[in-house]
Amino acid sequence: MPEQLKRLFPLFAIFIIIFLIIRHLLIPDTFGLYGHYRGDALKDNANIELVYASKEACIECHSDIREMLEMDEHSDISCLSCHGPGLEHVENPETANIEKPGSREFCGRCHAINPARSTNMIIQVDIKEHHAEKKDCIDCHNPHQVWEIKE
Amino acid sequence: MLSQVEGYIYPNEIALQWGILIVLYPYITGLVAGAFIMASLERVFNVTVLKPTYELALLTALAFLICAPLPLISHLGHPGRAYEIMITPNKGSAMAIFGFVYLWYLMVVLLLEIWFDYRRDFVIWSREKTGLMKWVYRVLTLGMSDISPAALKWDIKLGNIITVVGIPSAFLLHGYVGFIFGSIKANPWWSTVMMPVIFLFSAMVSGIALVMLLYMIVSYLRKVKIDMPCLDTIGKFLFYALIIDFSLESLDQIHRIYEAEESFDILHMLVSGKLYITLFGMQILFGMVIPMIGLGILQVAKIKENIRKIILLITGILVLNGIFFMRWNVVIGGQLFSKSFHGFTSFKLGLIGTEGLFMAIAWLLLPFAVLAFLLWLMPPWKKMNSE
Amino acid sequence: MGNKGIKSSRRKFVKKTAAIAGTLVASSLIEPFKLLVYATEEPKDEGPWWGVGIDISKCIGCGLCAKSCKIENNVPEDPFFFRSWVEQYTVYNDGTVKVVSPNGGIDGFNQEEDKENIFKTFFVPKMCNQCAKSPCTQVCPVGATFETPEGITLVDSEHCIGCSYCVQACPYGCRYIHPESIVADKCTLCYHRLTKGIAPACMEVCPTGARIYGNLRDPESELVKYMKNNSYQVLKPNLNTGSKLYYNALSAEVI
């Protein structure tokens, strides 16, 4: 073997060994546990805090409204669709910390006229014209009992 | 920001993910591969007229290779985590192989070839010099100070082996950079099997042009006469490489036009709109057609030496500029249109900041500084065998 | 002599073809065609294998899915970052197609009355397709984005280097670089909710049941029933991403 290679081989060997040692030290603990990724990443992702409560969370305390809603046209709609995240409220119900949107704009999200909305799915009204004598939709409609019209 | 949108694009597509730094990355890597192939031409195919540029090409390749990953790393969201590419490389990812291809190319190909080529000179210089430099050269010999003819023969033999290994490695290095783009099936502007080949030949074009220019500049600075047969030969190779590159790129585009897949309309709008100047002007007209005409004339007509030099100088600059815009059109162009094929976003190059023009210029100048250092440390013209 | 040779070789050929055809038929009996998602890779695990169904004919474009997604997942408020958004397609009588998604549909869509010129119009909610053959996980250089055993593509924000390659590779534009953590971010199908047995936020708030999710391995799941009863389609099927987001009533204009 020529002298050159006698110098180079040990150098390369040292280089590779150092690389392997560094690699061993730096590789995350759970890497490769389930696949080519950090196993703990599953836990990290699963441990993210919830913001939205679950649908069922409200029934416990608001069974009256639930029952009222169940009989209604709005029965398929989750409480969360209108009231927002709600988890904060579930954990701390005494304070008024939940949305109660009843504006024309809000109801219009679903009910405003748009040709892309199938009329089978939703009855649409002109949110600017429809009974414009009152300001908000909930001034007449009870959101949980839509046909109970207030005068 | 929303005003820069035309038509409909997916909402996440407004800002370009890859800016000018990623344009530089294939550009610089291409220069490395090109310069190395240029050097290998001389060695493997024994094109002796190119001898004056052999070491220069090698050192150019080394200088640019050292700088190649820097813009890439600085572009990352977490540059501090860049090492993970080596620690937990994902076998399926073209980008993950970068670390290894890079190391292979740097350690096994370039450094070794240069070491075998310079070892005798390191030994001689370490004997001639005094003080610190003596020790620097001594370290560079790796403690092997035997310069008997038998040992030198081995240098040449091993160097030849490395060169033979080096050519496919250079192809790999840059073909693979093309693959990074060519393998993205989501992007019809990138996704073509031709991409690695096109990148390879454009790399050769740019590398040859760069070595040619550097040779002229270095000769001018050293106030020595340019070796005209050498320069003419480089010009000839540049001409051939340009023709191949041009044909390949035309083939790719013709194929695209003829097949006219679902993405054709948006790409048509792209090249005739946002990319019009950089593609047809900078890349094709100034970067290819005019240099090809210039070099073509040199191949057939007898022209005075001084004018030949000027033509070569201008074509060299035009070609380097053209290849830069080729990278630009690929990288930036590929992100200007929406993957919904319904609209465009736009790109504004800032002046300052890590993604700005000044930073890009700095990254581009850095390899030249490194090259200057290398030329000072191991000047090819002070080598034993050079005249 | 020669004739005989030909004959016997022909007989051999016939026999061989019959044998091959026989095995083909037999094996296709043993192994019936799999659902689109299983086309190449059959998941080996037990446990759920999540997929999503979106029924375009049911969507009324309220945008609550997009809104709840941003709130639930700490997605930046700017209109350039979305894990889930809603597009409105309008095809006019002259054949032109207009696509809009004002702020991703988060604030709902405007009231529109002009029906005259419209050939047809519909909403298309978009989100991560949870591909079984994800182009995005394929390109990640460090294994920071990956598919979980449940078939959900996640990002490991501790490990991601922020190279944006996955953003480039996603054909559906569902990824972005989070401006605060500067790592890739995307829909997780609310992995943190699913693992607790709670529906993803967007499914929770959908008023019409246009969005459903379910276990593709469970023949009784809502999603499998939906797939049985509807002529579903995935986006960009030509890219063979193994998308597990099945649209019903998907029109050809949608891309």
Short mmCIF file of C-alpha atoms in Angstrom, two decimals, chain C residues 11 37 46:
data_model
loop_
_atom_site.label_atom_id
_atom_site.label_comp_id
_atom_site.label_asym_id
_atom_site.label_seq_id
_atom_site.Cartn_x
_atom_site.Cartn_y
_atom_site.Cartn_z
CA ARG C 11 -49.66 -26.26 -26.97
CA VAL C 37 -56.62 4.85 -0.83
CA GLU C 46 -55.01 -2.34 13.69
#
